[in-house]
Amino acid sequence: MLGYEGVSALMTTTRASLGRARDIIDEYLAQGFSSIFLRSLSPYGFAIKTKTYAAYDTGEWLKFYFEGLRYIVELNRSGRPFVESYAAMILTKMLTPFETGYVDLMSPAGIGISAVVYNYDGDVYASDESRMLAEMGDKTFCMGNLHERTYEELFGSDALLTPLEASFAASVPMCNDCAFEPYCGADPVYHYATQGDFVGRKPLSGFCEKNMAIFRTLIGMMEEDPETKRLFRRWAAR
Ligand code: SF4
C-alpha cells in the first residue's frame, strides 16, 4: 500500500538511544505513527563492521525496552492508543491460537519457510540476517544461486535443511523443559553468528535472555494489573 498510511519507520537501538525510550516514542507519536517496534542491534553486517553491536549488552537493552513498554502502557491509559509491536506479537502467541509468522519466534525456525531473500547476484538466502552474514564473508545460509539451481535444489539444500533440523525448540537442551517454549523460537542464524552453532547454549544466549525476560515481564504486568491485561488482549487481537 502506498501513501501516508503505508509508511512505517524501522527503529534500531543504538548506544545513544539508551535512556531515551520516551523521547523516541514521543517522536513516533509526533510523526503520526500508531506503533513502534523497539529493536536491539543484531550481530550481523553493519552493526558488526562498525563495532556498534558491542555498544551495550542484553541487560542494558532490556532496561531500555521495559522503560519504553511501560511508557506505552501509560500512554494508552491516558487515552493515546499506541502499540509496541514486539510485545504485540508475543501476546498474539500467548493469548490467541494464531501464529504471527515472525521468523525469529518460530519452531522450527522461520528461515526459508516464512522468509526467503533473493540477492542482486542471484544468490538465495534463508533470511535477511543470512544475507547480512554473507556480506561479512560467511555464506553458511546461502541456499544456492538461482541461475544454477532449480527451486527444488534451493529449498532442499543442506544450507537450509540442516539448520532447520536443529531448530525444533522442543528438542533443544534447556528449551525442552522451558515453560515459555510455546511462545519462543530457535533463531539458528543468531546462534550461529554469536556461538558458531545452530542450536547454541541457551544460558549464554542473548536471544534466550532477552525473550525469557520479556515473556516473564508481560505475564507479570498482566497479573499485576487488570487494565494492562485488557490492553494486552487488545494488542493480541489486532
Ligand atoms: S526462553 Fe530460552 S530456554 Fe526458553 S524456549 Fe526460549 S530460548 Fe529456549
CSV table of C-alpha atoms and ligand atoms in Angstrom, one decimal, residues 105 169-170 172-186 191 199 202-203 205 207-213 215, ligand 1:
chain,number,residue,atom,x,y,z
A,105,LEU,CA,10.0,-16.7,17.1
A,169,ALA,CA,12.9,-25.7,20.2
A,170,ALA,CA,11.0,-28.6,21.9
A,172,VAL,CA,16.8,-28.4,22.3
A,173,PRO,CA,18.6,-28.6,25.7
A,174,MET,CA,17.0,-26.1,28.2
A,175,CYS,CA,14.2,-25.2,25.7
A,176,ASN,CA,12.8,-28.7,26.1
A,177,ASP,CA,11.8,-28.0,29.7
A,178,CYS,CA,11.2,-24.3,29.5
A,179,ALA,CA,7.7,-23.1,30.3
A,180,PHE,CA,8.0,-20.4,27.6
A,181,GLU,CA,8.9,-22.7,24.7
A,182,PRO,CA,5.4,-22.5,23.0
A,183,TYR,CA,5.9,-18.7,22.7
A,184,CYS,CA,9.6,-18.8,21.8
A,185,GLY,CA,11.6,-19.8,18.7
A,186,ALA,CA,15.1,-21.0,17.7
A,191,HIS,CA,23.1,-18.6,17.5
A,199,VAL,CA,21.4,-24.5,18.5
A,202,LYS,CA,20.9,-21.1,26.0
A,203,PRO,CA,22.5,-20.0,29.3
A,205,SER,CA,22.4,-16.8,24.6
A,207,PHE,CA,18.3,-14.4,22.4
A,208,CYS,CA,17.2,-16.5,25.3
A,209,GLU,CA,18.0,-13.8,27.9
A,210,LYS,CA,16.0,-11.2,26.0
A,211,ASN,CA,13.0,-13.3,25.3
A,212,MET,CA,12.7,-15.0,28.7
A,213,ALA,CA,12.8,-11.6,30.4
A,215,PHE,CA,7.8,-13.3,28.5
B,1,SF4,S1,13.2,-18.7,26.7
B,1,SF4,FE1,15.3,-19.6,26.3
B,1,SF4,S2,15.1,-21.7,27.2
B,1,SF4,FE2,13.0,-20.9,26.9
B,1,SF4,S3,12.4,-21.6,24.9
B,1,SF4,FE3,13.2,-19.6,24.6
B,1,SF4,S4,15.4,-19.9,24.1
B,1,SF4,FE4,14.6,-21.8,25.0
